[in-house]
Tab-separated table of C-alpha atoms in Angstrom:
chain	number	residue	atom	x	y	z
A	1	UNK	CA	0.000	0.000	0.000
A	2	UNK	CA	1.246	3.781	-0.741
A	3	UNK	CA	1.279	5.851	1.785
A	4	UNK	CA	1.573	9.534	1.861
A	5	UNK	CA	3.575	11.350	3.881
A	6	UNK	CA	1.583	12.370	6.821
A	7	UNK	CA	1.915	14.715	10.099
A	8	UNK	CA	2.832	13.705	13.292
A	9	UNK	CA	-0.237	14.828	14.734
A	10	UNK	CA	-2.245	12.491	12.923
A	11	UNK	CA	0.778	9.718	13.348
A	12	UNK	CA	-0.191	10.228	17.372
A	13	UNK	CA	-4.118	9.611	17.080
A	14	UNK	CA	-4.071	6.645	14.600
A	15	UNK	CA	-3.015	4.484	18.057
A	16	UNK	CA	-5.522	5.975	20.017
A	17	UNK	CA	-8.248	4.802	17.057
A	18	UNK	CA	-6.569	1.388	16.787
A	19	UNK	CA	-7.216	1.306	20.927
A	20	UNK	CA	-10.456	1.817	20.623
A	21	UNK	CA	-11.440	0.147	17.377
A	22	UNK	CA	-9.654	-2.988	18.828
A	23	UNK	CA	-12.059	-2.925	22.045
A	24	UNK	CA	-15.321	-2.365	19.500
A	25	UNK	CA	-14.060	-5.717	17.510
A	26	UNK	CA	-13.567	-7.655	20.999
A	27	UNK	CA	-16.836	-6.865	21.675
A	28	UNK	CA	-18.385	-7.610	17.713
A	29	UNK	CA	-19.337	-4.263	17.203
A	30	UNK	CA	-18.880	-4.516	13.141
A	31	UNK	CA	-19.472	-0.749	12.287
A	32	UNK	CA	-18.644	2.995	13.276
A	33	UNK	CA	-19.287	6.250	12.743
A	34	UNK	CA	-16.982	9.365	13.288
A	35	UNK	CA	-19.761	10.771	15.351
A	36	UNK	CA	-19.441	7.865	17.942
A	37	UNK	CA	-15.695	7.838	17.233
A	38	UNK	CA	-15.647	11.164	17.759
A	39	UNK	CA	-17.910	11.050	21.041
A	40	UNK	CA	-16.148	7.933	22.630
A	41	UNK	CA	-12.350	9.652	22.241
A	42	UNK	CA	-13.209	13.219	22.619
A	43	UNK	CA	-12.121	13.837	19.102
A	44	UNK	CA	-14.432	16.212	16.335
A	45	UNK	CA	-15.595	13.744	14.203
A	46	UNK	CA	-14.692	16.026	11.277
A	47	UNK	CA	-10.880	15.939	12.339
A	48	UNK	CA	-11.053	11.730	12.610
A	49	UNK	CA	-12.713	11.834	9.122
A	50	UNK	CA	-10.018	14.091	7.288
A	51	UNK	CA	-7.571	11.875	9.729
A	52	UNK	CA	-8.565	8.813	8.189
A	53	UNK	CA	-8.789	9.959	4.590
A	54	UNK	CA	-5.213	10.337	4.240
A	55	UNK	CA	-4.604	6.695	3.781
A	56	UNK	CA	-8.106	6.311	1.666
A	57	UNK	CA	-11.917	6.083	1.189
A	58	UNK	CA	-12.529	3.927	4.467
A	59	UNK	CA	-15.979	5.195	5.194
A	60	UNK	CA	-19.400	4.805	3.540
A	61	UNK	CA	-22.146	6.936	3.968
A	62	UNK	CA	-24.469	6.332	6.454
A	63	UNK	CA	-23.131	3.208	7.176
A	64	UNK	CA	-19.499	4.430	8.456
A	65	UNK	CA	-16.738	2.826	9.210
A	66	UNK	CA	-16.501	-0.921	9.139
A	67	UNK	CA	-14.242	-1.845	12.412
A	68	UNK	CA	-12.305	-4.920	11.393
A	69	UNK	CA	-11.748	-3.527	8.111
A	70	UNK	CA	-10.203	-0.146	9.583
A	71	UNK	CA	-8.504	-1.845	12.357
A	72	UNK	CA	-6.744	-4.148	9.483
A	73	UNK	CA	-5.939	-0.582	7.735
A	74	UNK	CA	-4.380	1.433	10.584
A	75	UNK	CA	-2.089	-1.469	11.428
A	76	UNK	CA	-0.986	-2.159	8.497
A	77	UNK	CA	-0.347	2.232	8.278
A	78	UNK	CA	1.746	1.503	12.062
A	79	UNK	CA	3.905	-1.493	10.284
A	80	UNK	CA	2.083	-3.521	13.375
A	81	UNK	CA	1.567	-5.931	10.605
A	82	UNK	CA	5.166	-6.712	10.933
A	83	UNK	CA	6.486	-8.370	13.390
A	84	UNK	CA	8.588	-5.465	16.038
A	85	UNK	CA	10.445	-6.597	18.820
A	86	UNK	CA	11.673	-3.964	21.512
A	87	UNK	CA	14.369	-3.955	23.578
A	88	UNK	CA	13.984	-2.014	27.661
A	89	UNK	CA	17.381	-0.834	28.919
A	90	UNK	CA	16.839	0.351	32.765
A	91	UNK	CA	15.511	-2.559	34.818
A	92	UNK	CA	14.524	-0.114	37.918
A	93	UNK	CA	11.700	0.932	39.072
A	94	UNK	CA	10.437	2.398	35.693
A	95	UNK	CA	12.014	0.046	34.083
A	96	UNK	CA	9.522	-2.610	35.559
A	97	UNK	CA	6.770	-0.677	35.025
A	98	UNK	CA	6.993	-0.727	31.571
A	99	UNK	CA	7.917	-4.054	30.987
A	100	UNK	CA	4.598	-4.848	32.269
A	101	UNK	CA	2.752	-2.892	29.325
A	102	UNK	CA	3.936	-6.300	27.767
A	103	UNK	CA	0.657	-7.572	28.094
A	104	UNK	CA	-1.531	-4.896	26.539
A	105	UNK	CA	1.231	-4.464	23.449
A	106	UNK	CA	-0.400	-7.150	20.789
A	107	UNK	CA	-0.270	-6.473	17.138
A	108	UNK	CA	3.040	-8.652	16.899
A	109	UNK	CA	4.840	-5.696	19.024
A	110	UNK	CA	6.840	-6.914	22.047
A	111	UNK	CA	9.506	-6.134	24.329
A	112	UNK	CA	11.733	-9.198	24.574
A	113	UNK	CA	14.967	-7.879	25.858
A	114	UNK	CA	15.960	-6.470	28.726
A	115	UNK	CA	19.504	-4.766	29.989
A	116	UNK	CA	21.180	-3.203	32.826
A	117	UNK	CA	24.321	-1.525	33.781
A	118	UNK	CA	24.028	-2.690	37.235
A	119	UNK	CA	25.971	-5.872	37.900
A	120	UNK	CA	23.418	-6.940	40.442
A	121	UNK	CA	20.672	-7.249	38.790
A	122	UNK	CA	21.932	-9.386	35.648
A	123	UNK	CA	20.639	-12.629	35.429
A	124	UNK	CA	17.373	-11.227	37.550
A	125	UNK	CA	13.800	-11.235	35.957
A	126	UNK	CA	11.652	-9.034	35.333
A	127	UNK	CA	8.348	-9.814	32.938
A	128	UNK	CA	9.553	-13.194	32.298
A	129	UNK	CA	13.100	-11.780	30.609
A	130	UNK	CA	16.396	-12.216	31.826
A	131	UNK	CA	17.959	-8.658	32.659
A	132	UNK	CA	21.528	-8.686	30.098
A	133	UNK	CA	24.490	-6.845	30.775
A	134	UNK	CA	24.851	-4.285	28.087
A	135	UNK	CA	27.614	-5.866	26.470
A	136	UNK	CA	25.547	-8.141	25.154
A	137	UNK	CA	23.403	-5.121	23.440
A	138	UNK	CA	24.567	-5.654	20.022
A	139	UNK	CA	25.141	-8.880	19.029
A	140	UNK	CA	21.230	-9.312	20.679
A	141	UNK	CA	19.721	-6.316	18.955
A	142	UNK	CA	21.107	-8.347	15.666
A	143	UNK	CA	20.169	-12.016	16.849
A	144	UNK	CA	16.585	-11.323	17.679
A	145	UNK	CA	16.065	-8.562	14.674
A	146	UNK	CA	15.287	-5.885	17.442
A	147	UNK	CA	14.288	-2.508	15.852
A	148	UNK	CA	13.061	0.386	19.185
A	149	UNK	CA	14.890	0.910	21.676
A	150	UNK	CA	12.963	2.173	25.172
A	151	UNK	CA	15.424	3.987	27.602
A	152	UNK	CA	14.606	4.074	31.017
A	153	UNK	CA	18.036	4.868	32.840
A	154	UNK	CA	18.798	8.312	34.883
A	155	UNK	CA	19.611	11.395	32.741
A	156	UNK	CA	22.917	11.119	33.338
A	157	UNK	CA	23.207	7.755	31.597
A	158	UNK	CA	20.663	7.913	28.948
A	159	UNK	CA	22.862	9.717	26.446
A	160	UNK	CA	25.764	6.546	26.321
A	161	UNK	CA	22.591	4.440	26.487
A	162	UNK	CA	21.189	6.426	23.148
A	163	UNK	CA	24.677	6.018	21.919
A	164	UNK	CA	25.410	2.242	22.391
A	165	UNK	CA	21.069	1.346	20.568
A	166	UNK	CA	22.465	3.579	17.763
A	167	UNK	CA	25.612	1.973	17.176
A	168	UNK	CA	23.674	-1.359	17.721
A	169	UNK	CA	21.628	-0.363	14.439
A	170	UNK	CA	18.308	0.714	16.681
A	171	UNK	CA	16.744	3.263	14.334
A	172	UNK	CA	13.491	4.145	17.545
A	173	UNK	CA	14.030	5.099	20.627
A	174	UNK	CA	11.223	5.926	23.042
A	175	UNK	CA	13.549	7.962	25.762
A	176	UNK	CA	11.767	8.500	29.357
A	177	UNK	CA	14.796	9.989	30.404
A	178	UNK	CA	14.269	13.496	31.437
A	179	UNK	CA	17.441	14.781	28.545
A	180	UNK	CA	17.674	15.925	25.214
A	181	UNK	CA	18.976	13.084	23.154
A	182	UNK	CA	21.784	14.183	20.664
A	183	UNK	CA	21.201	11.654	17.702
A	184	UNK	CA	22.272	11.231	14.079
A	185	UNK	CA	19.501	12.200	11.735
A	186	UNK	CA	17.853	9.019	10.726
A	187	UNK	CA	17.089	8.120	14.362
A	188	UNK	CA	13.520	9.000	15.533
A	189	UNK	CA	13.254	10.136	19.000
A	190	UNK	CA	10.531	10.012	20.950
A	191	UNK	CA	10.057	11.788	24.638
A	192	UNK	CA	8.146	10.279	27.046
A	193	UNK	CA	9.664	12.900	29.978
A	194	UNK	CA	6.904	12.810	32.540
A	195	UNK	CA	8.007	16.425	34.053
A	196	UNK	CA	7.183	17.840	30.030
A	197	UNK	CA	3.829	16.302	30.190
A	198	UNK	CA	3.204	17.652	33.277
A	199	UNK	CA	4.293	21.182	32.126
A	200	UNK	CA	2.458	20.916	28.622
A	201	UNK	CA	-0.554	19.765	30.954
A	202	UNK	CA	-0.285	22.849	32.978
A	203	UNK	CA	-1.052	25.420	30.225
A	204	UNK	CA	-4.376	24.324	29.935
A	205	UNK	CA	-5.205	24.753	33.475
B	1	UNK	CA	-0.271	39.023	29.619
B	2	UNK	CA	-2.453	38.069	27.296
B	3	UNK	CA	-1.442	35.007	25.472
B	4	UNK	CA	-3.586	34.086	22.027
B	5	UNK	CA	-4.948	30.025	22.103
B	6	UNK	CA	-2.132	28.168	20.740
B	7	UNK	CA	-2.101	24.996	18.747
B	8	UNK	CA	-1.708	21.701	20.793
B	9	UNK	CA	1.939	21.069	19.166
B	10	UNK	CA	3.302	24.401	19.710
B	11	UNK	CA	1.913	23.487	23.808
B	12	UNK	CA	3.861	20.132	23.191
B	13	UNK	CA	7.093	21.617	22.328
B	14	UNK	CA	7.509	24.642	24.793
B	15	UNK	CA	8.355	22.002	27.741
B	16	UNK	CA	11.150	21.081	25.173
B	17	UNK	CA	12.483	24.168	24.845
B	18	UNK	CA	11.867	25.197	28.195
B	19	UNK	CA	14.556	22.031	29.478
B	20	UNK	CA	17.287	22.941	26.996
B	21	UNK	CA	16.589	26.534	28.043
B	22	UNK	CA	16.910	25.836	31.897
B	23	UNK	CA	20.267	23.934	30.874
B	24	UNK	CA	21.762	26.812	29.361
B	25	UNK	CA	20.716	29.216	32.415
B	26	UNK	CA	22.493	26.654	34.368
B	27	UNK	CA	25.460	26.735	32.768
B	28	UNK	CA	25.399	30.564	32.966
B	29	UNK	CA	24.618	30.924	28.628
B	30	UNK	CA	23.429	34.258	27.905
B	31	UNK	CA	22.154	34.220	24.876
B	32	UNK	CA	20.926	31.160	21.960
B	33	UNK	CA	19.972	31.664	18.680
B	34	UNK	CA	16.727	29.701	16.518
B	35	UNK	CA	19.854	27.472	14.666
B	36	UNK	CA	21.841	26.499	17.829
B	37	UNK	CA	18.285	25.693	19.548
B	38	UNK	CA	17.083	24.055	15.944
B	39	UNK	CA	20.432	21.673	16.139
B	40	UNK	CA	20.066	20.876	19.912
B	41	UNK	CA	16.526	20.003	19.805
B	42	UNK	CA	16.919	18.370	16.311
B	43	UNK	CA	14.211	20.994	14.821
B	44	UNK	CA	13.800	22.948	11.991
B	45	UNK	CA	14.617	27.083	13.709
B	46	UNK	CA	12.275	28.492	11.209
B	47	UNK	CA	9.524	26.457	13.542
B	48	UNK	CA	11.210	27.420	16.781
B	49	UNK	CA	10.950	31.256	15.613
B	50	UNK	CA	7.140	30.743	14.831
B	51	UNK	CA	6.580	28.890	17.491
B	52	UNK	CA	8.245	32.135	19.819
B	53	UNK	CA	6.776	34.495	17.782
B	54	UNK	CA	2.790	33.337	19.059
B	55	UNK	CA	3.891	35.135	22.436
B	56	UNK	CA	5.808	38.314	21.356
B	57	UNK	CA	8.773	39.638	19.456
B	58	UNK	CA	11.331	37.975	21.709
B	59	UNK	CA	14.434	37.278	19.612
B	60	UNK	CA	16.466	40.210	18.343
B	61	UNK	CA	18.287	39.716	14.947
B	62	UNK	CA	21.744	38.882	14.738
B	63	UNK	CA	21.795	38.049	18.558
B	64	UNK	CA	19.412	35.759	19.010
B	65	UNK	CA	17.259	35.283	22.519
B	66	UNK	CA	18.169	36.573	25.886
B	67	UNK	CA	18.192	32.804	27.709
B	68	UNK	CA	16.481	33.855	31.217
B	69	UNK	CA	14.165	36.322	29.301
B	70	UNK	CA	12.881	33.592	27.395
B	71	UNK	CA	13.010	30.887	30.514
B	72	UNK	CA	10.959	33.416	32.473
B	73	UNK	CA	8.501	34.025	29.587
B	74	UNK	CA	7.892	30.298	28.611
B	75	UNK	CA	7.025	29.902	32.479
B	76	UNK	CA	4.638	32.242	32.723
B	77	UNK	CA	3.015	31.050	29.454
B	78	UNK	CA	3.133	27.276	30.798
B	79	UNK	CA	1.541	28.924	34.039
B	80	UNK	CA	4.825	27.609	35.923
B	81	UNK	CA	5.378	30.856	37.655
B	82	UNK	CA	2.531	29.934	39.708
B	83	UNK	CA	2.702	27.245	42.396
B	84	UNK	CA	1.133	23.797	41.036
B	85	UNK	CA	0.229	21.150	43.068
B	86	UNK	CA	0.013	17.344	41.412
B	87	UNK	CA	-1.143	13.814	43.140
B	88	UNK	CA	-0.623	10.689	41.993
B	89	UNK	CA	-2.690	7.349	42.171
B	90	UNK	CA	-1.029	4.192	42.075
B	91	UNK	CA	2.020	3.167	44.197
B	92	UNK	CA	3.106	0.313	42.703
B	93	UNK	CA	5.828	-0.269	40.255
B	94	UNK	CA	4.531	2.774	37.790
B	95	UNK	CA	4.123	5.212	40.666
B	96	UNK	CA	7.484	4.879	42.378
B	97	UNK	CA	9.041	5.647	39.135
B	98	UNK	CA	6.887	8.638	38.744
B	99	UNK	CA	7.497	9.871	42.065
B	100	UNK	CA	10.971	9.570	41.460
B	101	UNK	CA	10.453	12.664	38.892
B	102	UNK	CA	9.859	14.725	41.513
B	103	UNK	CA	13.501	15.380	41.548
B	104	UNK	CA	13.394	16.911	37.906
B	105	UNK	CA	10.223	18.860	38.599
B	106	UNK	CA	11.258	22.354	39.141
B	107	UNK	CA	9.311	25.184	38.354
B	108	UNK	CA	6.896	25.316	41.442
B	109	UNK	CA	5.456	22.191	40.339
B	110	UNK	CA	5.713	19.269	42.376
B	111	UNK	CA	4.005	15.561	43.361
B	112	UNK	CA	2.518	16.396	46.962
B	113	UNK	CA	0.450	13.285	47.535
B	114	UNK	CA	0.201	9.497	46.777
B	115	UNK	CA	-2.993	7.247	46.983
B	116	UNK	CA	-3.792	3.520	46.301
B	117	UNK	CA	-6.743	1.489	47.001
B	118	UNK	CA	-4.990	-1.327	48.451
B	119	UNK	CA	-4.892	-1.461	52.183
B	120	UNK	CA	-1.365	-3.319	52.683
B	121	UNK	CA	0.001	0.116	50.952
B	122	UNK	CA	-1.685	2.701	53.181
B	123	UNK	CA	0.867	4.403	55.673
B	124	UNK	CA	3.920	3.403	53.660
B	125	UNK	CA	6.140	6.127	52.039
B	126	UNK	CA	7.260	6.142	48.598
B	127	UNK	CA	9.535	9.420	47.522
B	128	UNK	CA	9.259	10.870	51.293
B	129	UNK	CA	5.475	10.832	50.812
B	130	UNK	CA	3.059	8.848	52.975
B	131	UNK	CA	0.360	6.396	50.661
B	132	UNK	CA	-2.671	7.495	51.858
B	133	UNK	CA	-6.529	5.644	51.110
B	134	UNK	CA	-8.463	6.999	48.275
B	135	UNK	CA	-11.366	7.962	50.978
B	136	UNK	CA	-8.840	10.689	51.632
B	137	UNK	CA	-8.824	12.075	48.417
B	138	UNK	CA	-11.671	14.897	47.703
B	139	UNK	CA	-10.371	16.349	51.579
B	140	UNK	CA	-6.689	16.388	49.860
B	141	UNK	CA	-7.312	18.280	47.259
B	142	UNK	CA	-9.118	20.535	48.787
B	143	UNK	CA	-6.579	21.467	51.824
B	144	UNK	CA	-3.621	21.239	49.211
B	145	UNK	CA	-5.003	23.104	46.697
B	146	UNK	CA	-4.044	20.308	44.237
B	147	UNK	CA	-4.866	20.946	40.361
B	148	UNK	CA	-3.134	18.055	38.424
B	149	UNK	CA	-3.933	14.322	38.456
B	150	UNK	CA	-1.590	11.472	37.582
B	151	UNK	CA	-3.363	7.971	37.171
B	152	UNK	CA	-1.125	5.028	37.009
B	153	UNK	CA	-3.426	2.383	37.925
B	154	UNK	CA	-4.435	-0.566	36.116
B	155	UNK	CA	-6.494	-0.411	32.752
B	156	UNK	CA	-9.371	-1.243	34.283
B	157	UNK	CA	-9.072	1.069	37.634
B	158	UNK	CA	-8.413	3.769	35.810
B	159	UNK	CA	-12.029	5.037	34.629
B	160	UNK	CA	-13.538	4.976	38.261
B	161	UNK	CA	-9.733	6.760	39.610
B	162	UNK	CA	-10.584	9.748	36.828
B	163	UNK	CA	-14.177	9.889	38.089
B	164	UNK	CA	-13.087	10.048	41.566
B	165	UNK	CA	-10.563	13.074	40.753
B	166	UNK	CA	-13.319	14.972	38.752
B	167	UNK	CA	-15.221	14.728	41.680
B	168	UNK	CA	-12.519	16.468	43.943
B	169	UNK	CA	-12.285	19.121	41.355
B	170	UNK	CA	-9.142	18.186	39.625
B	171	UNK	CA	-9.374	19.235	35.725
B	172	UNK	CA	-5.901	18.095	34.291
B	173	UNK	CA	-5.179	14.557	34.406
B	174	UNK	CA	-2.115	12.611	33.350
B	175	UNK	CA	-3.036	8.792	31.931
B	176	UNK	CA	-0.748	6.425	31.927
B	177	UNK	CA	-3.429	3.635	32.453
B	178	UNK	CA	-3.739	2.374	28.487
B	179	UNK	CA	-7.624	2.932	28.159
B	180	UNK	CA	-9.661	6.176	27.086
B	181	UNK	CA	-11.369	7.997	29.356
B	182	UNK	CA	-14.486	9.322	29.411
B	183	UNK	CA	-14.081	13.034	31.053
B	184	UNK	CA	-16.456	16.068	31.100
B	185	UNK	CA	-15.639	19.256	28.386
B	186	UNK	CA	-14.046	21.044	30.745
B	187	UNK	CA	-11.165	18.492	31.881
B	188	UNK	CA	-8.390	18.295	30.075
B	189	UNK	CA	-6.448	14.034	29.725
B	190	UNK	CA	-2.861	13.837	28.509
B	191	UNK	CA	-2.380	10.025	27.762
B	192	UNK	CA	1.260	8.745	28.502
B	193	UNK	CA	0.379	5.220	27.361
B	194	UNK	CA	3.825	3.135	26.501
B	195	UNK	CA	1.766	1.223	23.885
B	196	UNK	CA	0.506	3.979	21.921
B	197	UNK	CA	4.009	5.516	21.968
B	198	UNK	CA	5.653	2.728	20.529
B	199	UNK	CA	2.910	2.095	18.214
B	200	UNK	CA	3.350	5.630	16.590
B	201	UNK	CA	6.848	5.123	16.562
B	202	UNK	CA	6.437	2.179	14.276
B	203	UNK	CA	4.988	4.508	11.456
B	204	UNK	CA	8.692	5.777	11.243
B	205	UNK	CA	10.511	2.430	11.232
């Protein structure tokens, strides 16, 4: 399928449809609208329409859209049709937290890798994985085909940590750390820095 | 000051700028231009200088912005020059990571009080604060004037945890709970969900 180029906005709400549209099939609901969409996700219907046309004519008319159908079409737009395996490094306290989101990732997306710098805790579990020394980074990032990188490690450490996924061939990196990554230009960055959600959340007080 | 409605993206990226921007104050830089923020922050500086430009003519040419001028301004458009008071529900593997933020939230913005429903938890302390019952909650608020809501609770916890923080009066909320909410107009959800972060960073794999 060709895909246009779209914007990153758009790129942040096609999850939040696929969330939703994946509870509607679990519970056989076969069709849509962008009204209920719209209503449900606190979205203007008109904005989840024009959303949703940039990868085609989903909808019909008075009918809307037809869930498994658009569900099929939005993952295949994420590449969840692939298969994506995810590697955590940071096996603290955040670290377990998000290993634990293991079990509402489906769509062929997994974390299945752990590491730490701390010699203590290699060889621990956490999630059902082994926590790795980071030597062993690379040659697993190549073994099991991994392609994001999460980093959950203090600021301080997160940079080496961004360093040693990109030199690993890690081309995503979801970075929790509260620090600006410095990365080459075909790595995509993305912050999940809970004290700039905070202050973004703030304006709208 | 009056400050025009800005688009939700511009909102995004002022925390972003805001962290380099405290960096540089801290290591005594007295002035930054749009290109050395654009490299930092990997953007383009024609979108830094729009997105500036929404509050004022703050740059000058050929010197580029006065760093604590434009600290102090982002602030007071973010509303951190006032004091803001968050809570947090959920102390289990989640929360104590998010509590360990505290030490990265400056600004007049901290995490003042933990809840969880479970009973073992009550009384403990996780980042110097004391788990207190959810029965506690609407008084909390009240006496701490608290205006921010982080829920990081299970999936399905989370809807009856928003509903209880309505109730108290809180109207920003921070999800990390990976289910929509259903909120009123007038309260604003941030979702911080790992699996919809990862899933939009698979569109750029």
């Amino acid at each position: 399928m060709k895909v246009p180029k779209i914007s990153e906005a758009v790129v942040k709400r096609l999850p939040v449809y696929l969330r939703y549209l994946n509870n509607l099939k679990a519970m056989n609901v076969r069709t849509v609208s962008s009204q209920q969409l719209g209503e449900a996700l606190d979205l203007n219907p008109a904005q989840i329409r024009k959303d949703l046309a940039c990868f085609g004519e989903f909808g019909r008319k008075g009918i809307g859209y037809e869930v498994n159908y658009l569900v099929e079409k939005i993952k295949s737009i994420l590449k969840l049709d692939q298969q994506i395996n995810v590697l955590l490094v940071g096996a603290g306290n955040l670290g377990h937290a998000i290993s634990n989101y293991n079990a509402y990732l489906k769509d062929n997306m997994k974390i299945i890798a752990v590491f730490d710098a701390d010699p203590n805790k290699i060889g621990k579990k956490i999630a059902n994985l082994t926590i790795q020394p980071l030597s062993e980074l690379k040659e697993t990032v190549k073994e099991k085909s991994i392609r994001i990188g999460i980093i959950a490690v203090p600021a301080e450490a997160a940079q080496s940590v961004a360093d040693c996924l990109v030199d690993a061939g890690i081309t995503g990196i979801l970075n929790f750390a509260p620090t600006n990554l410095r990365m080459p230009e075909d790595v995509r960055v993305h912050d999940a820095d809970v004290t700039m959600e905070l202050h973004s959340l703030a304006y709208y007080l």
